Coordinates of C-alpha atoms in Angstrom, one line a residue:
M1 CA -16.4 -6.2 23.7
R2 CA -15.5 -2.4 24.1
N3 CA -12.2 -3.2 23.1
I4 CA -13.2 -5.7 20.5
G5 CA -15.2 -2.8 19.0
I6 CA -12.2 -0.5 19.4
A7 CA -10.0 -3.1 17.5
A8 CA -12.6 -3.7 15.0
G9 CA -13.3 -0.6 14.1
G10 CA -9.5 0.5 13.7
T11 CA -9.3 -2.5 11.7
F12 CA -12.1 -1.6 9.5
L13 CA -10.2 2.0 9.2
W14 CA -7.2 0.3 8.4
V15 CA -8.5 -2.0 5.6
I16 CA -10.1 1.4 4.1
L17 CA -6.6 3.3 4.2
F18 CA -4.9 0.5 3.0
I19 CA -7.4 0.4 -0.3
K20 CA -7.3 3.9 -1.1
A21 CA -3.7 4.1 -1.0
Q22 CA -2.7 1.0 -3.1
T23 CA -3.4 3.0 -5.9
I24 CA 0.5 2.3 -6.2
N25 CA 1.3 -1.3 -6.3
F26 CA 4.2 -0.9 -3.5
S27 CA 5.5 -4.9 -4.3
Q28 CA 6.0 -4.1 -7.7
H29 CA 7.6 -0.7 -6.5
H30 CA 10.1 -1.7 -4.1
Q31 CA 11.0 -4.4 -6.4
Y32 CA 11.5 -2.3 -9.1
L33 CA 13.5 0.2 -7.1
S34 CA 15.5 -2.9 -5.6
N35 CA 16.6 -4.3 -8.8
L36 CA 18.0 -0.2 -10.0
H37 CA 19.9 -0.2 -6.0
Q38 CA 21.2 -3.9 -7.7
L39 CA 22.1 -2.6 -10.5
Q40 CA 24.1 0.1 -9.1
E41 CA 25.7 -2.3 -6.8
T42 CA 26.9 -4.3 -9.5
D43 CA 28.0 -2.2 -11.4
A44 CA 30.6 -0.7 -8.4
T45 CA 31.2 -4.5 -8.0
L46 CA 31.9 -5.3 -11.6
N47 CA 34.7 -2.5 -11.6
T48 CA 36.4 -3.2 -8.1
D49 CA 36.6 -7.3 -9.2
I50 CA 37.5 -6.2 -12.7
L51 CA 40.5 -4.3 -10.7
Q52 CA 40.8 -6.9 -8.3
A53 CA 41.1 -9.8 -11.3
Q54 CA 43.6 -7.2 -12.9
Q55 CA 46.0 -7.7 -9.8
E56 CA 45.7 -11.5 -9.9
S57 CA 46.3 -11.7 -13.2
F58 CA 42.9 -12.9 -14.3
N59 CA 43.9 -16.1 -13.0
D60 CA 39.4 -16.8 -12.1
P61 CA 37.7 -14.4 -14.4
E62 CA 34.1 -16.5 -13.2
T63 CA 33.2 -14.1 -10.6
I64 CA 33.7 -11.2 -13.0
L65 CA 31.5 -12.8 -15.9
N66 CA 28.8 -13.6 -12.6
D67 CA 28.4 -10.0 -12.5
L68 CA 27.5 -9.4 -16.2
S69 CA 25.4 -12.2 -16.2
Q70 CA 23.8 -10.6 -13.0
I71 CA 23.6 -7.2 -14.5
D72 CA 22.0 -9.1 -17.8
D73 CA 19.6 -10.4 -15.6
L74 CA 18.5 -7.3 -13.6
H75 CA 18.1 -5.3 -17.4
H76 CA 15.7 -8.3 -18.2
N77 CA 13.5 -7.4 -14.7
L78 CA 13.5 -3.6 -15.4
E79 CA 12.2 -4.1 -19.1
D80 CA 8.8 -4.2 -16.7
I81 CA 8.5 -1.4 -15.8
P82 CA 5.6 -0.5 -12.8
D83 CA 2.0 0.2 -13.9
F84 CA 1.7 3.6 -12.2
V85 CA 4.3 5.4 -14.7
N86 CA 2.5 7.3 -17.1
R87 CA 3.0 7.9 -20.4
E88 CA 4.9 11.3 -19.8
Y89 CA 7.9 9.0 -18.2
Y90 CA 7.3 6.2 -20.1
P91 CA 9.4 7.0 -23.1
E92 CA 11.9 8.5 -21.2
L93 CA 12.5 5.8 -18.9
K94 CA 12.4 3.1 -22.0
S95 CA 14.9 4.8 -23.5
A96 CA 17.1 5.6 -20.6
L97 CA 17.1 1.5 -19.9
Q98 CA 17.7 0.5 -23.4
Q99 CA 20.9 3.4 -23.5
N100 CA 22.4 1.9 -20.5
R101 CA 21.8 -1.7 -21.7
S102 CA 23.8 -0.2 -24.7
L103 CA 26.6 1.0 -22.8
F104 CA 27.1 -2.6 -20.7
Q105 CA 26.7 -4.4 -23.8
D106 CA 30.0 -2.1 -24.9
K107 CA 31.2 -3.0 -21.4
Q108 CA 30.7 -6.5 -21.8
V109 CA 32.6 -7.0 -25.4
L110 CA 35.5 -4.8 -23.6
I111 CA 35.5 -7.6 -20.8
E112 CA 35.5 -10.5 -22.8
E113 CA 38.7 -8.7 -25.2
L114 CA 40.8 -7.9 -21.8
I115 CA 40.3 -11.6 -20.4
E116 CA 41.3 -12.9 -23.8
Q117 CA 44.4 -10.6 -23.8
E118 CA 45.2 -11.1 -20.4
T119 CA 45.3 -14.7 -20.9
I120 CA 47.5 -14.3 -23.8
L121 CA 49.6 -12.8 -21.3
N122 CA 49.5 -15.1 -18.7
Q123 CA 50.6 -17.6 -20.7
S124 CA 53.3 -16.2 -22.0
L125 CA 54.2 -15.2 -18.4
K126 CA 53.8 -18.9 -18.1
F127 CA 56.2 -20.1 -20.6
L128 CA 59.2 -17.4 -21.2
P129 CA 60.7 -18.5 -17.7
N130 CA 60.5 -22.4 -18.7
T131 CA 61.8 -21.8 -21.9
I132 CA 65.2 -20.1 -20.4
Q133 CA 65.2 -22.1 -17.9
K134 CA 65.6 -25.0 -20.5
L135 CA 67.9 -23.0 -22.1
S136 CA 70.5 -22.8 -19.2
S137 CA 70.6 -26.2 -19.0
Q138 CA 71.3 -26.9 -22.8
A139 CA 74.4 -23.9 -22.3
A140 CA 75.8 -26.0 -19.4
T141 CA 78.2 -27.9 -21.3
E142 CA 78.3 -25.5 -23.9
P143 CA 81.0 -22.6 -22.6
D144 CA 80.2 -20.2 -26.0
A145 CA 76.5 -19.9 -24.7
D146 CA 77.0 -18.1 -20.9
Q147 CA 77.2 -14.8 -22.6
L148 CA 73.5 -15.7 -24.7
I149 CA 71.9 -16.9 -21.5
N150 CA 72.6 -13.8 -19.2
Q151 CA 71.2 -11.8 -21.9
L152 CA 68.4 -14.0 -21.5
N153 CA 67.8 -13.7 -17.8
T154 CA 68.4 -10.2 -17.7
L155 CA 65.6 -9.7 -20.4
L156 CA 63.7 -11.8 -18.3
N157 CA 64.2 -9.9 -15.2
D158 CA 63.3 -6.7 -17.5
V159 CA 60.2 -8.3 -18.7
L160 CA 58.8 -9.0 -15.1
I161 CA 59.8 -6.0 -14.0
Y162 CA 58.2 -4.1 -16.7
T163 CA 55.0 -5.9 -15.7
L164 CA 54.7 -4.6 -12.3
S165 CA 56.0 -1.1 -13.6
P166 CA 55.6 -0.6 -17.1
S167 CA 57.7 2.5 -18.7
D168 CA 58.9 4.1 -22.2
E169 CA 62.1 3.9 -21.4
L170 CA 61.9 0.1 -19.9
I171 CA 60.1 -0.8 -23.4
I172 CA 63.1 0.4 -25.1
K173 CA 65.7 -1.3 -23.1
I174 CA 63.9 -4.7 -23.4
Q175 CA 63.8 -4.3 -27.6
R176 CA 67.3 -3.1 -27.1
Q177 CA 68.0 -6.7 -25.6
M178 CA 66.1 -8.6 -28.2
A179 CA 67.8 -6.9 -30.7
A180 CA 71.0 -8.0 -29.2
I181 CA 69.6 -11.6 -28.4
R182 CA 69.0 -11.8 -32.5
Q183 CA 72.4 -11.2 -33.6
R184 CA 74.2 -13.5 -30.8
V185 CA 71.9 -16.5 -31.9
D186 CA 72.8 -15.2 -35.6
V187 CA 76.3 -16.3 -35.1
L188 CA 75.7 -19.8 -33.3
T189 CA 77.2 -22.4 -34.9
A190 CA 75.4 -25.4 -36.3
S191 CA 77.0 -27.7 -33.6
S192 CA 75.6 -25.6 -30.8
T193 CA 73.8 -27.6 -28.2
L194 CA 71.3 -24.9 -27.9
S195 CA 67.9 -25.2 -29.6
L196 CA 67.6 -22.2 -31.8
S197 CA 63.5 -23.2 -32.0
E198 CA 63.5 -22.4 -28.0
L199 CA 65.5 -19.3 -28.7
D200 CA 63.0 -17.6 -31.3
A201 CA 59.8 -18.9 -28.7
A202 CA 61.7 -16.7 -25.3
L203 CA 62.3 -13.9 -27.8
I204 CA 58.6 -14.1 -28.9
Y205 CA 57.0 -14.4 -25.8
A206 CA 59.2 -11.7 -24.5
E207 CA 57.8 -9.5 -27.2
I208 CA 54.4 -10.7 -26.3
I209 CA 54.5 -9.6 -22.6
V210 CA 55.1 -6.4 -23.6
T211 CA 53.2 -5.9 -26.4
H212 CA 49.4 -7.4 -24.3
E213 CA 50.7 -5.5 -21.1
S214 CA 50.0 -2.1 -22.7
Q215 CA 46.9 -3.3 -24.6
V216 CA 45.6 -4.6 -20.9
D217 CA 46.0 -1.7 -19.0
S218 CA 44.2 -0.1 -22.2
L219 CA 41.6 -2.4 -21.6
V220 CA 40.7 -1.8 -17.9
L221 CA 41.3 2.2 -18.2
Q222 CA 38.5 1.7 -21.2
I223 CA 35.9 -0.1 -19.1
L224 CA 36.0 1.8 -15.8
E225 CA 35.8 4.7 -18.0
L226 CA 32.1 4.0 -19.5
P227 CA 29.3 6.1 -17.9
T228 CA 27.4 3.3 -16.8
E229 CA 27.4 4.8 -13.1
Q230 CA 25.7 7.9 -14.5
Q231 CA 23.3 6.3 -16.4
S232 CA 22.0 4.1 -13.9
E233 CA 21.7 7.1 -11.6
Q234 CA 19.7 8.6 -14.3
I235 CA 17.5 5.9 -14.7
L236 CA 17.0 6.2 -10.8
D237 CA 16.6 10.0 -10.9
I238 CA 13.5 9.6 -13.8
Y239 CA 11.8 6.5 -11.9
Q240 CA 12.1 8.6 -8.4
H241 CA 10.3 11.6 -10.2
S242 CA 7.9 10.1 -11.8
Y243 CA 7.4 7.9 -8.5
Q244 CA 7.3 11.3 -6.4
V245 CA 4.7 13.2 -8.8
F246 CA 2.4 9.9 -8.7
L247 CA 2.7 10.2 -5.1
R248 CA 1.7 13.3 -4.3
K249 CA -2.0 12.1 -6.0
T250 CA -2.8 10.3 -2.9
K251 CA -0.7 12.0 -0.3
I252 CA -3.3 12.6 2.0
Y253 CA -4.5 8.7 1.8
R254 CA -1.1 7.5 2.7
I255 CA -0.7 10.0 6.0
L256 CA -3.5 8.8 7.4
F257 CA -2.6 5.1 7.1
Y258 CA 1.1 5.3 8.0
V259 CA -0.4 6.9 11.2
V260 CA -3.1 4.2 11.9
S261 CA -0.6 1.4 10.8
G262 CA 2.4 3.1 13.4
L263 CA -0.6 2.4 15.9
I264 CA -1.1 -0.9 14.9
A265 CA 2.2 -2.4 14.3
A266 CA 4.2 -0.3 17.0
T267 CA 6.4 2.8 16.4
L268 CA 10.0 0.8 16.8
F269 CA 9.3 -1.6 14.1
I270 CA 8.9 1.3 11.6
V271 CA 12.2 3.0 13.3
L272 CA 13.8 0.0 13.0
I273 CA 12.8 -0.5 9.2
A274 CA 14.0 3.1 8.7
K275 CA 17.0 2.8 10.5
T276 CA 18.0 -0.5 8.4
Q277 CA 17.6 1.1 5.6
Q278 CA 19.8 4.1 6.3
L279 CA 22.3 1.8 7.8
T280 CA 22.4 0.4 4.2
K281 CA 22.8 4.0 2.0
N282 CA 25.4 5.1 4.9
L283 CA 27.0 1.4 4.0
Q284 CA 27.0 2.0 0.0
K285 CA 28.0 5.8 0.2
C286 CA 31.2 4.5 2.1
E287 CA 32.0 1.5 -0.2
E288 CA 31.8 4.3 -3.4
K289 CA 34.1 6.4 -1.6
Y290 CA 36.4 3.6 -1.1
R291 CA 35.4 2.3 -4.8
I292 CA 36.9 5.6 -6.2
S293 CA 39.6 6.0 -4.3
F294 CA 40.4 2.3 -5.6
D295 CA 40.2 2.9 -9.0
D296 CA 42.5 6.0 -8.8
S297 CA 45.4 4.7 -6.9
V298 CA 48.5 3.6 -8.2
E299 CA 50.9 1.7 -6.0
G300 CA 54.2 3.6 -4.9
I301 CA 57.2 1.2 -5.8
F302 CA 60.5 1.1 -3.7
K303 CA 63.9 0.3 -2.9
I304 CA 65.3 1.0 1.0
T305 CA 68.5 0.4 2.8
P306 CA 68.0 -1.4 6.5
G307 CA 69.4 1.9 7.8
G308 CA 66.2 3.9 6.3
R309 CA 67.6 5.7 3.2
F310 CA 65.8 5.2 -0.1
L311 CA 68.1 3.3 -3.3
T312 CA 65.2 4.5 -5.8
A313 CA 61.4 5.4 -5.6
N314 CA 58.9 5.6 -8.2
N315 CA 56.8 9.1 -8.7
T316 CA 53.7 7.5 -7.4
L317 CA 55.3 7.1 -4.2
A318 CA 56.5 10.3 -4.4
T319 CA 53.0 11.6 -4.9
I320 CA 51.9 9.6 -2.0
Y321 CA 54.1 10.9 0.4
G322 CA 54.0 15.0 -0.9
Y323 CA 56.7 15.1 -2.7
A324 CA 56.8 16.8 -6.6
S325 CA 59.4 13.5 -7.3
A326 CA 61.4 10.4 -6.7
E327 CA 64.6 12.2 -6.9
E328 CA 63.3 14.8 -3.9
L329 CA 61.6 12.0 -2.2
C330 CA 65.1 10.1 -1.8
N331 CA 66.8 13.3 -1.1
N332 CA 64.8 14.7 1.6
L333 CA 63.9 11.6 3.7
I334 CA 66.9 10.8 5.3
N335 CA 65.5 8.9 8.4
L336 CA 62.6 7.2 8.3
N337 CA 61.9 6.4 12.2
R338 CA 61.6 10.8 12.7
Q339 CA 60.7 12.3 9.6
L340 CA 58.3 9.2 7.8
Y341 CA 56.6 7.4 10.3
V342 CA 54.3 8.6 13.0
Q343 CA 55.0 5.7 15.9
P344 CA 58.6 6.0 17.0
N345 CA 60.4 2.9 16.0
R346 CA 57.9 1.7 13.2
H347 CA 60.1 1.6 10.6
D348 CA 62.7 -0.9 13.2
E349 CA 59.6 -3.2 13.7
L350 CA 59.4 -3.9 9.6
I351 CA 62.7 -3.8 9.5
R352 CA 62.6 -6.6 12.5
V353 CA 59.7 -8.7 11.4
L354 CA 61.6 -8.7 7.5
E355 CA 65.1 -10.1 9.1
K356 CA 62.7 -12.9 11.0
Y357 CA 60.8 -13.8 8.1
G358 CA 61.7 -12.9 5.1
S359 CA 58.8 -10.9 3.8
V360 CA 55.8 -9.2 5.2
S361 CA 52.6 -8.0 3.9
D362 CA 49.6 -5.9 4.8
F363 CA 52.2 -3.4 7.4
E364 CA 49.7 -0.9 8.2
S365 CA 51.2 2.3 9.2
Q366 CA 50.4 6.3 9.9
V367 CA 52.8 8.2 8.3
Y368 CA 53.4 11.8 7.8
R369 CA 53.4 13.9 4.4
K370 CA 55.6 16.1 3.4
N371 CA 53.5 19.0 4.4
G372 CA 52.9 17.6 7.9
T373 CA 49.9 16.0 7.4
K374 CA 49.0 12.4 8.4
I375 CA 47.2 9.1 6.2
W376 CA 47.7 5.4 6.5
I377 CA 49.4 3.3 4.0
E378 CA 49.7 -0.5 4.0
E379 CA 53.8 -2.3 2.9
K380 CA 54.2 -5.3 1.1
A381 CA 58.2 -5.8 1.2
R382 CA 60.3 -8.6 1.0
A383 CA 64.2 -8.5 2.1
V384 CA 67.0 -9.1 -0.4
R385 CA 70.4 -10.1 0.6
D386 CA 74.2 -11.2 -0.7
K387 CA 75.3 -14.6 -1.5
H388 CA 76.5 -14.7 1.9
G389 CA 72.8 -13.9 3.4
N390 CA 73.7 -10.2 4.4
F391 CA 70.3 -8.2 4.3
I392 CA 71.7 -5.2 2.1
Y393 CA 68.0 -3.7 1.0
Y394 CA 64.9 -4.2 0.8
E395 CA 62.2 -3.4 -1.6
G396 CA 58.3 -3.5 -2.0
T397 CA 54.8 -1.8 -2.3
V398 CA 52.9 1.1 -0.7
E399 CA 49.4 1.5 -0.8
D400 CA 47.5 4.9 0.3
I401 CA 44.8 3.5 2.7
T402 CA 43.8 6.1 4.6
V403 CA 39.7 6.2 2.6
R404 CA 39.6 2.4 3.5
K405 CA 40.7 3.1 7.1
A406 CA 37.9 5.9 7.2
W407 CA 35.3 3.3 6.0
Q408 CA 36.1 0.8 8.2
E409 CA 36.1 3.1 11.3
A410 CA 32.0 4.5 9.4
L411 CA 31.5 0.4 9.3
H412 CA 32.1 0.0 12.8
Y413 CA 30.4 2.4 13.9
E414 CA 27.3 1.8 11.9
Q415 CA 27.1 -1.5 13.3
E416 CA 27.4 -0.2 16.6
Q417 CA 23.9 1.6 15.7
G418 CA 22.5 -1.5 14.4
E419 CA 23.1 -3.3 17.9
R420 CA 21.6 -0.5 19.6
L421 CA 18.7 -0.6 17.7
L422 CA 18.6 -4.1 18.2
L423 CA 18.4 -4.0 22.2
N424 CA 15.5 -1.5 21.7
I425 CA 13.1 -3.9 20.0
L426 CA 14.7 -7.4 21.8
P427 CA 16.1 -8.0 26.0
K428 CA 19.7 -7.9 25.5
V429 CA 19.5 -12.1 26.8
I430 CA 17.4 -12.5 23.9
A431 CA 19.5 -10.1 21.1
Q432 CA 22.5 -12.0 21.9
R433 CA 20.6 -15.2 21.3
L434 CA 19.2 -14.2 18.3
K435 CA 22.7 -13.2 17.0
Q436 CA 23.9 -16.5 17.8
L437 CA 21.3 -18.2 15.0
E438 CA 19.4 -20.2 17.3
S439 CA 16.6 -21.2 15.4
T440 CA 13.5 -21.0 17.6
I441 CA 14.2 -19.0 21.1
A442 CA 11.2 -20.0 23.8
D443 CA 11.5 -20.5 27.8
N444 CA 9.5 -21.6 30.1
F445 CA 9.4 -19.7 33.7
E446 CA 8.0 -21.4 37.0
E447 CA 6.6 -17.6 38.3
V448 CA 6.5 -14.2 36.7
T449 CA 4.2 -11.5 37.6
V450 CA 2.4 -9.6 34.2
L451 CA 0.8 -6.4 33.9
F452 CA -1.5 -5.0 31.5
A453 CA -2.7 -1.0 31.4
D454 CA -5.2 0.6 29.3
I455 CA -5.9 4.4 29.1
V456 CA -9.6 5.4 29.4
G457 CA -10.7 8.1 28.2
F458 CA -7.9 8.4 25.1
T459 CA -10.5 6.9 22.4
E460 CA -12.8 9.7 22.8
L461 CA -9.7 12.0 23.2
S462 CA -8.9 10.8 19.6
A463 CA -11.6 11.7 18.2
R464 CA -11.4 15.8 19.4
F465 CA -7.5 16.3 18.2
P466 CA -5.8 15.9 14.6
P467 CA -4.2 12.4 14.1
A468 CA -0.4 13.8 14.6
Q469 CA -1.2 15.5 17.6
V470 CA -3.1 12.5 19.0
V471 CA 0.2 10.3 18.4
E472 CA 2.6 12.8 20.4
L473 CA 0.2 13.0 23.7
L474 CA 0.6 8.4 23.4
N475 CA 4.0 9.0 23.2
R476 CA 4.3 11.1 26.0
I477 CA 2.4 9.3 28.6
F478 CA 4.2 5.4 26.9
S479 CA 7.8 7.1 27.4
A480 CA 7.2 7.6 30.8
F481 CA 5.7 4.4 31.2
D482 CA 9.2 3.1 29.5
E483 CA 11.1 4.6 31.7
L484 CA 9.2 3.1 34.9
S485 CA 9.8 0.2 33.6
D486 CA 13.4 0.8 33.1
Y487 CA 13.7 1.9 36.3
Y488 CA 12.2 -0.8 38.3
G489 CA 14.1 -3.5 35.9
L490 CA 10.8 -4.9 34.3
E491 CA 10.4 -5.6 30.6
K492 CA 8.1 -4.0 28.1
I493 CA 6.1 -6.7 25.7
K494 CA 4.4 -4.4 23.9
T495 CA 2.1 -1.9 23.0
I496 CA -1.3 -2.2 20.9
G497 CA -3.3 1.1 20.2
D498 CA -3.6 2.5 23.9
A499 CA -2.9 -0.6 26.0
Y500 CA 0.5 -1.2 27.3
M501 CA 1.6 -4.6 28.6
V502 CA 5.0 -5.5 31.0
V503 CA 6.2 -8.1 33.3
G504 CA 8.2 -8.8 35.7
G505 CA 10.5 -11.5 36.7
L506 CA 11.9 -12.5 32.7
P507 CA 13.7 -13.0 30.8
T508 CA 16.0 -13.0 34.2
P509 CA 14.5 -14.3 36.8
R510 CA 14.1 -12.2 40.2
P511 CA 12.7 -13.0 43.4
D512 CA 11.0 -9.5 44.1
H513 CA 9.4 -9.7 40.5
A514 CA 5.8 -8.9 42.5
E515 CA 7.1 -6.0 44.6
A516 CA 8.7 -4.4 41.2
T517 CA 5.4 -5.1 39.4
A518 CA 3.4 -3.3 42.1
N519 CA 5.6 -0.2 42.6
M520 CA 5.5 0.5 38.5
A521 CA 1.4 0.2 38.5
L522 CA 1.6 2.7 41.8
D523 CA 3.6 5.2 39.8
M524 CA 1.8 4.8 36.3
Q525 CA -1.3 6.2 38.1
Q526 CA 0.6 8.7 39.1
V527 CA 1.7 9.7 35.5
I528 CA -1.6 10.0 34.2
T529 CA -2.5 12.4 37.0
K530 CA 0.3 14.5 35.9
F531 CA -0.7 14.3 32.5
N532 CA -4.1 15.3 33.5
N533 CA -2.8 18.2 35.4
Q534 CA -0.8 19.2 32.2
N535 CA -2.9 18.7 29.7
N536 CA -6.5 20.0 31.2
Q537 CA -7.5 16.5 30.3
T538 CA -9.8 13.5 32.5
L539 CA -8.1 10.5 30.9
S540 CA -7.5 7.8 33.9
I541 CA -6.2 4.3 33.6
R542 CA -6.9 0.6 34.4
I543 CA -4.4 -2.0 35.5
G544 CA -4.7 -5.5 35.7
I545 CA -2.1 -8.0 37.9
N546 CA -1.4 -11.6 37.6
T547 CA 1.1 -13.8 38.5
G548 CA 2.1 -17.3 37.7
P549 CA 4.1 -19.3 35.3
V550 CA 4.4 -18.7 31.7
V551 CA 6.4 -19.3 28.2
A552 CA 7.9 -16.9 26.7
G553 CA 10.1 -16.6 22.9
V554 CA 10.6 -14.7 19.7
I555 CA 8.1 -15.7 16.6
G556 CA 8.5 -14.4 13.3
I557 CA 11.5 -14.2 11.1
K558 CA 10.5 -10.5 9.8
K559 CA 9.1 -7.6 12.9
F560 CA 10.1 -10.3 15.1
S561 CA 9.2 -10.0 18.6
Y562 CA 9.4 -10.8 22.0
D563 CA 6.0 -12.1 23.5
L564 CA 4.4 -13.9 26.1
W565 CA 2.1 -16.8 26.5
G566 CA -0.4 -18.9 28.6
D567 CA -3.3 -18.7 30.8
T568 CA -1.0 -16.4 33.6
V569 CA -0.9 -13.6 30.7
N570 CA -4.9 -14.3 29.8
I571 CA -6.0 -13.8 33.6
A572 CA -4.0 -10.5 33.6
S573 CA -5.7 -9.3 30.5
R574 CA -8.7 -10.4 31.9
M575 CA -7.9 -8.5 35.1
E576 CA -7.5 -5.4 33.3
S577 CA -9.9 -5.4 30.9
Q578 CA -12.6 -6.0 33.4
G579 CA -11.4 -3.5 36.2
L580 CA -12.3 -0.1 36.9
P581 CA -10.9 3.0 35.9
D582 CA -8.5 4.2 38.5
K583 CA -8.1 1.0 39.9
I584 CA -4.8 -1.4 40.0
Q585 CA -7.1 -5.1 39.9
V586 CA -4.9 -8.1 41.0
T587 CA -6.4 -11.7 41.6
E588 CA -6.2 -13.9 45.0
F589 CA -2.5 -15.2 44.0
T590 CA -0.7 -12.2 43.2
Y591 CA -2.4 -10.7 46.4
K592 CA -1.2 -13.4 49.0
K593 CA 2.5 -12.5 47.6
L594 CA 2.4 -8.9 48.3
Q595 CA -0.1 -8.6 51.4
D596 CA 2.1 -8.0 54.1
N597 CA 3.7 -5.6 52.2
Y598 CA 1.2 -3.1 50.7
L599 CA -2.7 -1.9 51.1
F600 CA -5.1 -4.1 49.3
E601 CA -9.4 -3.9 49.0
E602 CA -11.2 -6.7 48.4
R603 CA -13.5 -6.2 45.5
G604 CA -15.0 -9.8 45.3
T605 CA -16.1 -12.6 43.6
I606 CA -16.3 -11.5 39.8
Q607 CA -17.6 -13.8 36.5
V608 CA -14.1 -14.1 34.8
K609 CA -14.2 -15.1 31.0
G610 CA -13.0 -18.7 30.4
K611 CA -12.5 -18.9 34.2
G612 CA -15.4 -18.7 36.1
K613 CA -15.7 -16.9 39.1
M614 CA -12.5 -15.5 41.0
T615 CA -11.6 -13.7 44.3
T616 CA -9.8 -10.1 43.3
Y617 CA -8.5 -7.4 45.2
F618 CA -7.4 -3.4 44.6
L619 CA -3.7 -2.6 45.3
K620 CA -4.3 1.0 47.1
G621 CA -0.9 1.5 48.1
K622 CA 2.5 0.8 50.0
I623 CA 3.0 0.1 54.1
H624 CA 5.5 2.9 55.0

């Protein structure tokens, strides 16, 4: 009855504090905050998808359109501003939302234009080679057309190179080639087998490619320069400031509410939520750092002999390796194994792969920059051979992936942190099964020993101390109990208020579960004695132990816990609640398992609620 009264009083206090702290609709607040974070994340994803789609020639713009649709939905949801935002901040927040939506509308217009331009560019890239191939077939029987076909093939090659690495010099070269081709077309005889319409089409496709490639790059730059990220951050700042101002008005009630909630719901679950939120923030920061680096990066392009001498390189590659120009790079890097790659003979490994397979992608290496610092790069290359099959050089691209490597290492670290936190909540074997997505985790154990303990006098102590000091004192006691459970190989199940529950013999069965539990019970009495001496207190502990079968498993899908069920658990709880302060009361079954090695005092027959009369014993100590 006493425990029921304490629980009822605690529940009543929790309800009162909950009502006082609910001046803000936290559900509405968390949903609005989630929408703001999703807006930032989706905008970052949209920019990444645009760059990714540009590399893949916009073969599938559906992902980008889905991002835009999701952003539009989020804007619609954000129009429903939470009620607690007062008149001072409401107009400012509303105006910022309207500006943000207008920016995204501008962004959508640019994206739609980008997709349209990319579609035209892709069609021209598809039709230009086909048209030149047709003309080559037509010229097979017409000797006079060979030079024209060679010019067309040269034009095709330069146009394709331009799509990979645009430059003003290449544009001028292409324009001159097109003018020369037009002059040659004009002198073709009427009897020529070449189709003049096909020739005109080839020139038109080439001109479209050159024109639209620069337009596409310009549109991508315009899209990425729109300050949507800063606008979204401004909205979040306004909202958070409004929230903090209002929150301060109910600070006392919230503090008391969180303290009581932490005692009832268990501190570990609050820590789990905080760690999960921190993990999400850290991942977002890492992702943002990588996205910024990716937005600003341009791949280096090269041609290198199998012996490791640069034939050509662009200025981007020179910048990656720390040189002022491509010319300086080519003149100074003459032995890649020794000068460039950190790992010895790494260049030789690359050559072996190219000789065997003809191409390589995602070839990651650590290299030295000119100043001696180390960076990570990723190479994509293909072998180029002469008509006899001899390997003459290889060409490809280089990307600086140093930031990506750091992001991956940070992600791996955070995943390990999350795993360790999960193991603080659940037994290791249960956590492993939960990660394997088992739908139901419930196991029968034929015999375990269950211990319940209650700190007598802690309620009176709580009334004399501030809440924060009460939590600190209880944490010291329970931390000592946790160390004992680890020492004896027992499984802590839960704490409720000042009550503590532990079990021996699961999730991994062991024959000495009763002995281990008895040893911990005796040591728990010593913990309370030591605590009283150090803090000048008069607390005592009441412990109940029972042995028998139980069912153990994980319940719930949110804030899940590992718990026990069965008559054995209920009787162990009765042993504690109907026990005496500073006594360890055990059932007759437990007594029989321990009587040869432990000292007992028979209490006699007591009336146990729900079970009738039972003979119980007090555990006094071990037989030495």
